[in-house]
XYZ file of C-alpha atoms in Angstrom:
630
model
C 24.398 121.132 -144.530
C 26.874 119.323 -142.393
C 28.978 116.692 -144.170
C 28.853 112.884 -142.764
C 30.637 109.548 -143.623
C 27.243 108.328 -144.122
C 26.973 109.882 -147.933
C 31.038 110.873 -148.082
C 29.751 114.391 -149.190
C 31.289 117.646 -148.368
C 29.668 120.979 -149.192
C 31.505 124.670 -149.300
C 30.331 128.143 -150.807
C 31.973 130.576 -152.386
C 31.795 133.232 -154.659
C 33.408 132.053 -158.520
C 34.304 133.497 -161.514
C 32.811 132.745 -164.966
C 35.699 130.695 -166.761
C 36.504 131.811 -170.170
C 34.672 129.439 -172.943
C 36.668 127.582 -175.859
C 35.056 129.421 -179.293
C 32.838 126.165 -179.799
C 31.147 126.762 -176.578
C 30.556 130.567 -177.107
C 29.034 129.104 -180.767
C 27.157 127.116 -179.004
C 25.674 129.476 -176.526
C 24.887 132.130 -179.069
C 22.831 129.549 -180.938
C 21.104 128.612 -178.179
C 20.815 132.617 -177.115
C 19.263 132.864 -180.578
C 16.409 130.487 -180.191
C 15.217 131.697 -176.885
C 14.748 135.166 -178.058
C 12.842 133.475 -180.961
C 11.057 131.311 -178.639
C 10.151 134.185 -176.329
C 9.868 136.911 -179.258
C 6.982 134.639 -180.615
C 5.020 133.420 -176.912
C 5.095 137.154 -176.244
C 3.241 138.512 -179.559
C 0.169 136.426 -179.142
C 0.660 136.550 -174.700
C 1.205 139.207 -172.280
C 3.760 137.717 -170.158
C 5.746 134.096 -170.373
C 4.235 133.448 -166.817
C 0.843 133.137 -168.734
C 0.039 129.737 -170.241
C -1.142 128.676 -173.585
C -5.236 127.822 -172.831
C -6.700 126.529 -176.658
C -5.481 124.481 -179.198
C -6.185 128.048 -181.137
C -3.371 130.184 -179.202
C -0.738 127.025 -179.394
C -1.205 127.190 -183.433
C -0.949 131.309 -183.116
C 2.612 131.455 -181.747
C 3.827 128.288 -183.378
C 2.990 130.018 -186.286
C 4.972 133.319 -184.711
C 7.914 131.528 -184.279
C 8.108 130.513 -188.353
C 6.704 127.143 -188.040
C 3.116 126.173 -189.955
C 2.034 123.160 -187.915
C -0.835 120.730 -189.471
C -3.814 119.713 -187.002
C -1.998 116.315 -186.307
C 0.751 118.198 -184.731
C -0.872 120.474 -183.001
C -3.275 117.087 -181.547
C 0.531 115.965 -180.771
C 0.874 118.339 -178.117
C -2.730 119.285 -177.219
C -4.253 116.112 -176.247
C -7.617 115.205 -174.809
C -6.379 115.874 -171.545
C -4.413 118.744 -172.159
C -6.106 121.877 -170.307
C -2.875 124.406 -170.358
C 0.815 124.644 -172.077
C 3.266 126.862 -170.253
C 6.401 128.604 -172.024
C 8.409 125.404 -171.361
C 6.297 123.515 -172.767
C 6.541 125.736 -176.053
C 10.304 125.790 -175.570
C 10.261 122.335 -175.809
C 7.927 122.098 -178.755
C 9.946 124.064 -180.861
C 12.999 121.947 -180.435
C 11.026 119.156 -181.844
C 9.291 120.418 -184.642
C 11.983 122.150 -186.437
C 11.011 124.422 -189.350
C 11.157 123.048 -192.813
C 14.152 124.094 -195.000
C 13.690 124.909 -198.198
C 15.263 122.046 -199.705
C 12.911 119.915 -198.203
C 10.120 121.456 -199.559
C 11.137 121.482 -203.120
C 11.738 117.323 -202.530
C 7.852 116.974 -201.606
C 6.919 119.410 -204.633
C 8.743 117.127 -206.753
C 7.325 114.027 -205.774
C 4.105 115.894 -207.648
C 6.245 117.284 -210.722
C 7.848 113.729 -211.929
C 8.945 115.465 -214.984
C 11.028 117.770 -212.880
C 9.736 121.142 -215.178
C 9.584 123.191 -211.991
C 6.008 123.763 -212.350
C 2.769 122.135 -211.386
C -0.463 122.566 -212.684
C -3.009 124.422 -210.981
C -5.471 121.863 -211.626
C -3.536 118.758 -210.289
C -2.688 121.134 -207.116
C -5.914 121.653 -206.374
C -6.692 118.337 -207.054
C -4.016 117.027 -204.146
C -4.778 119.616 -201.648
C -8.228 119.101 -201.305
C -8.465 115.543 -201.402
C -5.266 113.997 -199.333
C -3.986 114.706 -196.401
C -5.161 117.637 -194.086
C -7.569 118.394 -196.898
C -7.492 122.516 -198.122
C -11.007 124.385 -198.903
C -11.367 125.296 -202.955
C -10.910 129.284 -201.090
C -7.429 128.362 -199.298
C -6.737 126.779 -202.586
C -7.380 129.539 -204.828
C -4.836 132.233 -202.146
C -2.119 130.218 -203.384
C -3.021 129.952 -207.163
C -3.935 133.782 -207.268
C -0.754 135.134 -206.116
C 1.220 136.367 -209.101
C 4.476 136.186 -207.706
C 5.071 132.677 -208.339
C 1.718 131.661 -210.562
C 1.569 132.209 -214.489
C -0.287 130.390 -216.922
C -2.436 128.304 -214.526
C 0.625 126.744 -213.188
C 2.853 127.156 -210.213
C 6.471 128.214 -210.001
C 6.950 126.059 -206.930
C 11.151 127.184 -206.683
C 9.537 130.737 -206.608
C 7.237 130.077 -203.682
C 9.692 128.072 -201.455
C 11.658 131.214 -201.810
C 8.745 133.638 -200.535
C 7.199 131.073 -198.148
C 10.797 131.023 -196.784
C 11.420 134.899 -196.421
C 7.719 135.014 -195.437
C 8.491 132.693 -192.564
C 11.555 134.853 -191.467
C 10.113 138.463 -191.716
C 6.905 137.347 -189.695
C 9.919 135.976 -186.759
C 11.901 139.325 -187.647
C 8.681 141.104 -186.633
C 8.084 139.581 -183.181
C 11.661 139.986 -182.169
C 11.555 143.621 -183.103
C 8.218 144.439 -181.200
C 9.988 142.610 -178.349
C 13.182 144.833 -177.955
C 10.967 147.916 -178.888
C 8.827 147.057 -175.686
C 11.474 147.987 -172.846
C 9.584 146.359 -170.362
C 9.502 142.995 -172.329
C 13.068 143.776 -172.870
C 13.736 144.156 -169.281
C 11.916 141.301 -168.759
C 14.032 138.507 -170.753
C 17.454 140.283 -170.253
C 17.287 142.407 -167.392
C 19.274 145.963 -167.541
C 21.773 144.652 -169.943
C 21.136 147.192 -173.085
C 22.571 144.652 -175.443
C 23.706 141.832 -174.174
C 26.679 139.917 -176.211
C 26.655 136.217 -176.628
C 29.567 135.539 -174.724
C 27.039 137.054 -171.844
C 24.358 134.788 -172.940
C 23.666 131.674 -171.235
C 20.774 129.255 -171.682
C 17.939 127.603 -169.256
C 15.516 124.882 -169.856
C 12.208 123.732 -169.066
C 10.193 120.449 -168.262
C 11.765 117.005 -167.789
C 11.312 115.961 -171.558
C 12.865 115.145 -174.461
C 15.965 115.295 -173.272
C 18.711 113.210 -174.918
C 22.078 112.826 -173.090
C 24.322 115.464 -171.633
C 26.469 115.995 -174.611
C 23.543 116.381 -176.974
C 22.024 119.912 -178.429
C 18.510 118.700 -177.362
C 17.752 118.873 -174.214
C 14.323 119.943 -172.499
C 13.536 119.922 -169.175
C 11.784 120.057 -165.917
C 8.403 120.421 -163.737
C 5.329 122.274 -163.694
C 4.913 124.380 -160.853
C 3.604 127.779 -160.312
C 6.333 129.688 -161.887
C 8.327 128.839 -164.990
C 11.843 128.418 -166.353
C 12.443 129.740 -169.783
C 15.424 128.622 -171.685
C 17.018 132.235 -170.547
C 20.541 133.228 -171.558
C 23.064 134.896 -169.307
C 26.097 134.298 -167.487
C 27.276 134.497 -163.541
C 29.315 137.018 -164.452
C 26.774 139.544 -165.983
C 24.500 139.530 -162.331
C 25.110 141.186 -159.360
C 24.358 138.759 -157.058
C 25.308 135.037 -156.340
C 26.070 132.544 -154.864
C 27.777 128.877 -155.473
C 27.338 125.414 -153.610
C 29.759 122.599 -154.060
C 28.499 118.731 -152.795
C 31.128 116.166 -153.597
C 29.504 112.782 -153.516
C 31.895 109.370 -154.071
C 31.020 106.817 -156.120
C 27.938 104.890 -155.422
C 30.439 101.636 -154.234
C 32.076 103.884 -151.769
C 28.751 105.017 -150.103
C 27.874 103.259 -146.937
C 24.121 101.485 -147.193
C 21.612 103.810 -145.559
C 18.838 101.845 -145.733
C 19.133 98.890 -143.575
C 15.977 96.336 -143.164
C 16.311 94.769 -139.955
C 15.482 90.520 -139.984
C 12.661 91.870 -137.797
C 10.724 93.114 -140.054
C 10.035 89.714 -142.345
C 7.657 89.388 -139.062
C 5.855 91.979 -139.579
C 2.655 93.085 -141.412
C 3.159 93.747 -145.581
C 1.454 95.169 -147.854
C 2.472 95.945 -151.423
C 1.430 98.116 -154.809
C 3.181 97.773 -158.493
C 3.160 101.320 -160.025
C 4.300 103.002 -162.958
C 5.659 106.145 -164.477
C 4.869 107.461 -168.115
C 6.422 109.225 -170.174
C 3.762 112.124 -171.974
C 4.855 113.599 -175.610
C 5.675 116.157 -173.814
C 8.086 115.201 -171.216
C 5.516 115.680 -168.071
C 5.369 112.024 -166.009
C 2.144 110.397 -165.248
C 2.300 108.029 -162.609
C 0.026 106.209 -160.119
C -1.039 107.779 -156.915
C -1.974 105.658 -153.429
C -4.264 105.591 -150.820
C -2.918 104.496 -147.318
C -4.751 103.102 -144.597
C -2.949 102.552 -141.110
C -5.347 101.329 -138.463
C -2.900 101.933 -135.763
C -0.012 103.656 -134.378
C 3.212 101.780 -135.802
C 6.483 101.591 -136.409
C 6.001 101.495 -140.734
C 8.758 101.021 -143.361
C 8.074 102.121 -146.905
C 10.016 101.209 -149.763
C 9.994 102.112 -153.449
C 12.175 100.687 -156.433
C 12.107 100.275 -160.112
C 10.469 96.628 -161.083
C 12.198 93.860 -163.265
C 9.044 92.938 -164.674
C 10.308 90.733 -168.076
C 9.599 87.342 -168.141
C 12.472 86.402 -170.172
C 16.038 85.994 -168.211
C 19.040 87.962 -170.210
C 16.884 90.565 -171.732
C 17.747 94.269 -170.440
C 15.793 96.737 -168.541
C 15.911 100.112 -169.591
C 14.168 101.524 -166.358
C 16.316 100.117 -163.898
C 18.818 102.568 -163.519
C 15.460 105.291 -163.063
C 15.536 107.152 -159.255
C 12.606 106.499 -158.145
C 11.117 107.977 -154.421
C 7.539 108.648 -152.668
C 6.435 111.475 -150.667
C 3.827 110.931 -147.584
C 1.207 112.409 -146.981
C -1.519 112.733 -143.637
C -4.701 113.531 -145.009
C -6.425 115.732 -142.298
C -10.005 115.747 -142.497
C -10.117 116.122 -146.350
C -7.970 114.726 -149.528
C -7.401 118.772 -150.462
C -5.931 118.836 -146.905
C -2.668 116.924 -147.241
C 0.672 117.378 -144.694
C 3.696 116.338 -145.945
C 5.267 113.565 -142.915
C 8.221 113.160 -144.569
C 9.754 111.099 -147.984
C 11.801 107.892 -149.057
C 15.485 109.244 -148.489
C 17.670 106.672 -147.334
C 18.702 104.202 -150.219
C 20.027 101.161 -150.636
C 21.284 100.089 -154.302
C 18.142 100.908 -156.296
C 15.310 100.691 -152.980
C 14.626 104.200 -151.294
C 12.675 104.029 -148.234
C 11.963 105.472 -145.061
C 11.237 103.925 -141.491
C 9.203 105.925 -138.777
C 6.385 106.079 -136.945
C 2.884 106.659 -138.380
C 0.155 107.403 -136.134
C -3.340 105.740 -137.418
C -5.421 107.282 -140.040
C -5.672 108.031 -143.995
C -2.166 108.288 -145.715
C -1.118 109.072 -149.664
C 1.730 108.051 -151.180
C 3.124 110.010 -154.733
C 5.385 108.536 -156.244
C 8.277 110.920 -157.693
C 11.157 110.560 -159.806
C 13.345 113.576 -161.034
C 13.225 112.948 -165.027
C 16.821 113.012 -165.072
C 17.165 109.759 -166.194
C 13.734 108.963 -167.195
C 13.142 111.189 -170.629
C 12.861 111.135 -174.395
C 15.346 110.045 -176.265
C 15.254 109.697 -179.950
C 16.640 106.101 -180.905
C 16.725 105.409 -184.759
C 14.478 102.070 -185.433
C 16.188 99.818 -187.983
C 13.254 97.600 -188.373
C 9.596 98.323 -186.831
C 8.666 95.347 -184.934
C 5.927 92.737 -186.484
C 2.645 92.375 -184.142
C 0.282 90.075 -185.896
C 0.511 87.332 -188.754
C -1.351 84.635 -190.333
C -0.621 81.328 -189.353
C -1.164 78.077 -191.927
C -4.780 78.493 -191.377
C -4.519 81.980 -192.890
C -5.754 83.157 -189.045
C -4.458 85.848 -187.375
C -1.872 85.645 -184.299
C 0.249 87.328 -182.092
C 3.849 86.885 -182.762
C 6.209 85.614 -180.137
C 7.606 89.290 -179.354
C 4.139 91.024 -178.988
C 2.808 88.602 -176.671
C 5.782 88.773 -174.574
C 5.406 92.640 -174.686
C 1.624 91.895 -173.441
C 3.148 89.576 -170.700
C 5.436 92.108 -169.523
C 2.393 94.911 -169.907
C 0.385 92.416 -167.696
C 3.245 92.129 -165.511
C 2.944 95.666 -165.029
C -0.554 96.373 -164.638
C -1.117 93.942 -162.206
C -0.925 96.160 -159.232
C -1.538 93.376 -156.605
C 0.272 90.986 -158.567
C -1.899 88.123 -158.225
C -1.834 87.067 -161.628
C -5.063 88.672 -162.452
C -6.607 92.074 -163.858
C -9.042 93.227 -162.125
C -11.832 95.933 -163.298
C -9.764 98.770 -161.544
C -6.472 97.474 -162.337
C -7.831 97.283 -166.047
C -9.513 100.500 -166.290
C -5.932 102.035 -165.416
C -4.397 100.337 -168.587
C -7.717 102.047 -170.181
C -7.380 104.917 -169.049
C -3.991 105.412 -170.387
C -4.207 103.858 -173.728
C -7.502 104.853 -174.708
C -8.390 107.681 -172.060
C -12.053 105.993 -171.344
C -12.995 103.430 -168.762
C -14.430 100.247 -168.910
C -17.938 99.747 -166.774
C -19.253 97.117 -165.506
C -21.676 96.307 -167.973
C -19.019 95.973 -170.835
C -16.894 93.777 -168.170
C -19.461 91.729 -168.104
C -19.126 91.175 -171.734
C -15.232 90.623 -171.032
C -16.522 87.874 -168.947
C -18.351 86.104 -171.942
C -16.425 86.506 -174.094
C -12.294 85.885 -172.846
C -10.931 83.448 -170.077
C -11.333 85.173 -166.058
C -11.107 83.426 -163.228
C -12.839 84.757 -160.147
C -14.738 88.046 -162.494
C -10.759 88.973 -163.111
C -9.199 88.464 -166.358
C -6.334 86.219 -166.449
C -3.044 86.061 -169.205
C -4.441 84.514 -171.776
C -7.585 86.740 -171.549
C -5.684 89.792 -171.920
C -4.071 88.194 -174.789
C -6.871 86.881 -176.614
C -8.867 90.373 -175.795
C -5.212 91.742 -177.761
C -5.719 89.678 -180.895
C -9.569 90.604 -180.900
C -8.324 93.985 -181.769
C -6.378 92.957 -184.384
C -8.761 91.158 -185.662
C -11.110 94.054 -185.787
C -8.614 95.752 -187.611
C -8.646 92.804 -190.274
C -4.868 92.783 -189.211
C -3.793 96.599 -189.220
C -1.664 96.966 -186.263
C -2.233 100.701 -185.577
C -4.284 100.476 -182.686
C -2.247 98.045 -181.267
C 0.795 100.388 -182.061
C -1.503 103.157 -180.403
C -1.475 100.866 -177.333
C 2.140 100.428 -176.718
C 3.095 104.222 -177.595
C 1.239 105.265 -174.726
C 2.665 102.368 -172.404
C 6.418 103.571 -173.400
C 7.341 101.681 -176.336
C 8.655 102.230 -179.080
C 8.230 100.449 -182.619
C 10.958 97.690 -181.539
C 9.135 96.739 -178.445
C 11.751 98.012 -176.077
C 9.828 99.469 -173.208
C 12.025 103.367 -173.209
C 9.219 105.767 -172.147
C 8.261 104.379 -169.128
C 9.478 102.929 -165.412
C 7.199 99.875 -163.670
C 7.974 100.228 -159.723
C 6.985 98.054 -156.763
C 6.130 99.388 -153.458
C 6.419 97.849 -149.770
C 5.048 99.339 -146.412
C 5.870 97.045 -143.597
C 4.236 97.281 -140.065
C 4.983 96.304 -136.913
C 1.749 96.362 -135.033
C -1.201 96.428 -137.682
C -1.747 95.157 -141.106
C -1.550 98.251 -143.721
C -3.703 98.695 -147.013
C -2.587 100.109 -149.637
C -4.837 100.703 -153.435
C -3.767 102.888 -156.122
C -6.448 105.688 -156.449
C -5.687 107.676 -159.676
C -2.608 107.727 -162.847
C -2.138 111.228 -163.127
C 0.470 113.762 -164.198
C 2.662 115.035 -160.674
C 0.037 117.459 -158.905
C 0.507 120.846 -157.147
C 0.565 118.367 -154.238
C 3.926 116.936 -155.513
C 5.266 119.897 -156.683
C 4.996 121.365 -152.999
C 5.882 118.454 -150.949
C 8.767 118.085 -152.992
C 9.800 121.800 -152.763
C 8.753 121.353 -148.624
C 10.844 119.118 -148.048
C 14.010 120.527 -149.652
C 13.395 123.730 -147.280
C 12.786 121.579 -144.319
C 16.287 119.854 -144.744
C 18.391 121.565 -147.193
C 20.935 124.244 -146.764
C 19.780 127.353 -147.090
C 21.600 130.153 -148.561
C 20.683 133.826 -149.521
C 21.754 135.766 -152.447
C 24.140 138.445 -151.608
C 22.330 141.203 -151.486
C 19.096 140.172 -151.942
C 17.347 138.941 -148.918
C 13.907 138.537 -150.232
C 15.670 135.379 -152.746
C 16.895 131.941 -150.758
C 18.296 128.992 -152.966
C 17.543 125.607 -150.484
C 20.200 122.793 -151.735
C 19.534 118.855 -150.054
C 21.828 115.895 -151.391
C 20.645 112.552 -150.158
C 24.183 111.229 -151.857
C 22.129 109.877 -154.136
C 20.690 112.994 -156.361
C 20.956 116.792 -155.113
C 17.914 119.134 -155.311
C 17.877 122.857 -155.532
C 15.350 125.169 -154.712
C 14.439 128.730 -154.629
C 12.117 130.644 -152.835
C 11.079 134.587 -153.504
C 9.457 136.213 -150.858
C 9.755 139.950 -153.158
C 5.920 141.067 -154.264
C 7.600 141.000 -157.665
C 8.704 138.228 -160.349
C 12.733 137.414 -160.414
C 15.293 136.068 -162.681
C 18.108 133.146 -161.411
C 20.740 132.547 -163.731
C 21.873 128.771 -162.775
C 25.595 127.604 -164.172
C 26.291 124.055 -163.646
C 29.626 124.240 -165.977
C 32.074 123.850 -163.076
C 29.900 120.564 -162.302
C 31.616 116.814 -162.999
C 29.750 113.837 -163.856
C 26.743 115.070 -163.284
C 22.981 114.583 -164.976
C 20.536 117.423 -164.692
C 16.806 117.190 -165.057
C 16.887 120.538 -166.818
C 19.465 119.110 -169.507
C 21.423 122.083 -169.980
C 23.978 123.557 -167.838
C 23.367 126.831 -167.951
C 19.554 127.903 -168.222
C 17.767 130.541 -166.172
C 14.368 130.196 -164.029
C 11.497 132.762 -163.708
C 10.113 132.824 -160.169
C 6.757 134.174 -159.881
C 6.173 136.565 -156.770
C 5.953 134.908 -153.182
C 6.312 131.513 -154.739
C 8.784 128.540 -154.284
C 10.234 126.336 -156.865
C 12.164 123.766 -158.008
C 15.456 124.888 -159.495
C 17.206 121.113 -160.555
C 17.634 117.728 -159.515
C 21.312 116.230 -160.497
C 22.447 113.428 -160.313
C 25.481 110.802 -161.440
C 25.758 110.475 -165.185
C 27.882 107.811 -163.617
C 27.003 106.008 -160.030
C 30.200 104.158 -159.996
C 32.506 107.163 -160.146
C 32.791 109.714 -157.822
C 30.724 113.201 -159.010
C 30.941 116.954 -157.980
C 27.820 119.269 -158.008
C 28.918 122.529 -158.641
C 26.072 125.140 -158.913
C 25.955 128.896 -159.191
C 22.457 131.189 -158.615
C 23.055 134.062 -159.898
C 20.262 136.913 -159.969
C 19.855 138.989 -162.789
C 20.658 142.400 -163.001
């Protein structure tokens, strides 16, 4: 890719060394070495390959359960939700880092919440009596296969220090046993490390997974990126231990430096607009549901299409999280059918925080899908002082909304309010449905709306959505956990700050006919995405073969703004790419390590990262390295 004053980038390639780590780092990469062979050790005793997903709620308990953790039905309904059909191996990866294993210290705390008198024991009797009648209630049988073991049971009690210690060497024996099946299989072996016999951990370098959790660069906890057709473990090894690589270096100044882009002619406030609110979501998981858009063009035009996060609070001097979110849209022709979709082309000039695209579209069925790289949007843990009050009881000893809820509802308004004409429609409603409660409302229970809360034209206005708020509290005789329920899934967290999630407004402008525009689904990035995304990158990024290896291209594109990588194998068999980001300054990766490895499936293209400025206003250096294992 040529460099240009227009972005101020510059990009070389050559071939680079692995620089020697400081001890902490080496620490740090053995640790993280460590947990993918225990993530992988366990995914690979209950499934055949990491390319094949988790399908039940079943397998997901199965190798959490390999990999030393015993997770209760709420967690597994954490991650397997009513729209959950498959987990892949990032997703597991990423699971694990949440739900860390229980030390042994913290399960003699809860055992002596039961044994006040602190004798080390606990009846049989009162343990039967707790675990079958609170929480995740036991059967009298499951009961009775902890009170019959003789290890730690004598005298109808139970030696609770005693069984912390076996549950614990339990828990590491049946993790001891999937990593040894795994390096006595040498083509499982093969598989996660290539031909390296044993590889040391100085050698071992990490990958990620699915945009997710992912706290800042610094932190431990990262997880990362997309679903496609192939996968990216959290795989260890270095540059220096493969054969084969290759490095690209984009310099990119500081976003004050970079000349505008995107430049809106006084023309255009002539011409024909039509405009769609949006918004991403954050799942549990780290995946991003969004809203996805129809596009009607009646006739050939000149168009302009903008996208950009949306100030939605009412309230002047309060902050907006999302702001700082990339946000972009990918077009679409439909031909014929929805299933039949050709990319046209996507929103990359930018100017400040809009990212557009101006062109000619001839007349016919468009769709718009909306796209941001998770680098900046993802889960991070924030540690609530004070959870936030919802309801109260006024004078009267009537319930009410306090002040910070309802302006939390006005915002929420603000942002389902696709047309923004101060109303809710059905559709618009059924989309906050949808995503809170995963059911729609019809038209006969509208109708009820209608009778029962303020609408104005059969579309329910502010104070309707308000009052149809306190309802539900009301229901509740006051308990706030629906409501909390509500907000979760809208990207809030328990002080009201709206973290999870990014409102966005879009604009198509046209010079000879007036456009229409209507959100048709909110739905986790298709296969659709995934592709166009990946299209695109090959139709304008650099493309660069691995020495040696013809059958493996790595496509880089900067758009000064973020740089995407992606890799295509055209081999009839799976590969590994070692990706090293360490040389890298300034930089923010979706994948929220820098150094992870991908899995490509067979004649397949993927996503490797998107990066981008950990800091717009200083200048920042993508340096990557592709490196295919041995």
């Amino acid at each position: 890719m040529a460099s240009s004053p227009e972005d101020n980038t510059s990009l070389s390639s050559e071939k680079v060394m692995h620089p020697e780590s400081s001890q902490a780092k080496k620490s740090q990469r053995a640790e993280e070495a460590a947990f993918y062979m225990n993530c992988r050790a366990a995914y690979l005793a209950v499934l055949k390959s990491s390319l094949e997903n988790i399908k039940s709620k079943e397998q997901l308990r199965l190798v959490l359960q390999q990999a030393g953790r015993n997770p209760s039905q709420k967690t597994v309904n954490k991650y397997w939700t009513s729209q959950t059909t498959t987990l892949n191996f990032d997703d597991f990866c990423t699971i694990l880092r949440e739900e860390k294993p229980a030390t042994k210290n913290e399960l003699l705390e809860a055992f002596g919440k039961i044994d006040k008198d602190k004798t080390g024991y606990i009846l049989h009797d009162e343990l039967y009596r707790i675990l079958t009648t609170r929480g995740e209630k036991m059967t009298e049988d499951e009961v009775n296969a902890i009170t019959e073991q003789a290890d730690f049971n004598c005298g109808g009690k139970l030696d609770y220090s005693k069984f912390c210690d076996l549950y614990m060497t339990t828990r590491e024996q049946c993790c001891k046993t999937a990593r040894e099946r795994l390096e006595l299989d040498s083509r499982l072996k093969q598989q996660q490390f290539g031909n390296q016999a044993e590889p040391s951990s100085e050698e071992i370098t990490l990958p990620v997974s699915k945009p997710s959790p992912r706290v800042s660069r610094k932190s431990d906890r990262k997880l990362p990126a997309a679903k496609g057709d192939s996968r990216t473990p959290s795989r260890p090894s270095s540059a220096q231990s493969c054969k084969a690589s290759i490095s690209t270096t984009i310099s990119v100044a500081a976003r004050s430096n970079r000349n505008t882009k995107l430049i809106e002619p006084d023309t255009m406030k002539e011409w024909h607009c039509a405009q769609s609110k949006g918004c991403f979501y954050l799942e549990e998981d780290g995946e991003i549901v969004s809203h996805k858009y129809r596009l009607h063009v009646p006739q050939r035009s000149t168009v302009c299409i903008t996208i950009k996060p949306l100030n939605i609070h009412q309230e002047e001097g309060i902050s907006c999280h999302w702001l700082s979110v990339d946000t972009a849209l990918y077009i679409l022709k439909e031909n014929e059918s929805q299933e039949n979709l050709q990319l046209v082309s996507f929103t990359e000039q930018q100017n400040q925080e809009v990212c557009g695209w101006k062109g000619e579209l001839g007349s016919g069925v468009y769709w718009l899908l909306p796209f941001t790289t998770g680098c900046r949007l993802k889960k991070v843990k924030t540690q609530i002082t004070e959870e936030a009050e919802l309801v109260y009881r006024d004078e009267d000893g009537e319930l009410a909304l306090t002040p910070e809820f309802r302006a939390a509802l006005l915002d929420i308004f603000e942002t389902i309010d696709l047309d923004g004409n101060g109303l809710l429609c059905l559709e618009e409603y059924n989309f906050f449905e949808l995503r809170t409660s995963g059911e729609k409302c019809d038209e006969e229970a509208w109708a009820v709306c209608k009778e029962n809360f303020d609408m104005r034209r059969n579309e329910l206005t502010r104070q309707g959505f308000m009052d149809l708020n306190l309802m539900e509290a009301n229901d509740r005789e006051g308990d706030p956990s629906d409501l909390w329920v509500t907000l979760l899934s809208l990207g809030y967290n328990k002080a009201l700050e709206m973290t999870e999630a990014c409102p966005f407004v879009i604009n198509i402008y046209a010079e000879k006919c007036k456009p229409r525009i209507k959100a048709m689904y909110l739905e986790a990035g298709s296969s659709q995405l995934n592709r166009a995304v990946c299209k695109s990158v090959v139709r304008k990024g650099e493309a660069k073969v691995l020495d040696g290896c013809e059958n493996v291209i790595v496509y880089t594109y900067s758009t000064g703004g973020r740089v995407t990588s992606v890799i295509e194998n055209k081999s009839e068999n799976k590969v590994i790419i070692h990706v090293n980001n360490e040389q890298s300054k300034n930089c923010l990766s979706n994948r929220g390590l820098t150094v992870f490895a991908v899995e490509v499936a067979p004649k397949s293209t993927m996503v490797s990262q998107h990066v981008m400025p950990l800091n717009e206003q200083e200048e920042w250096l993508y340096n990557c390295v592709h490196s295919l294992g041995s």
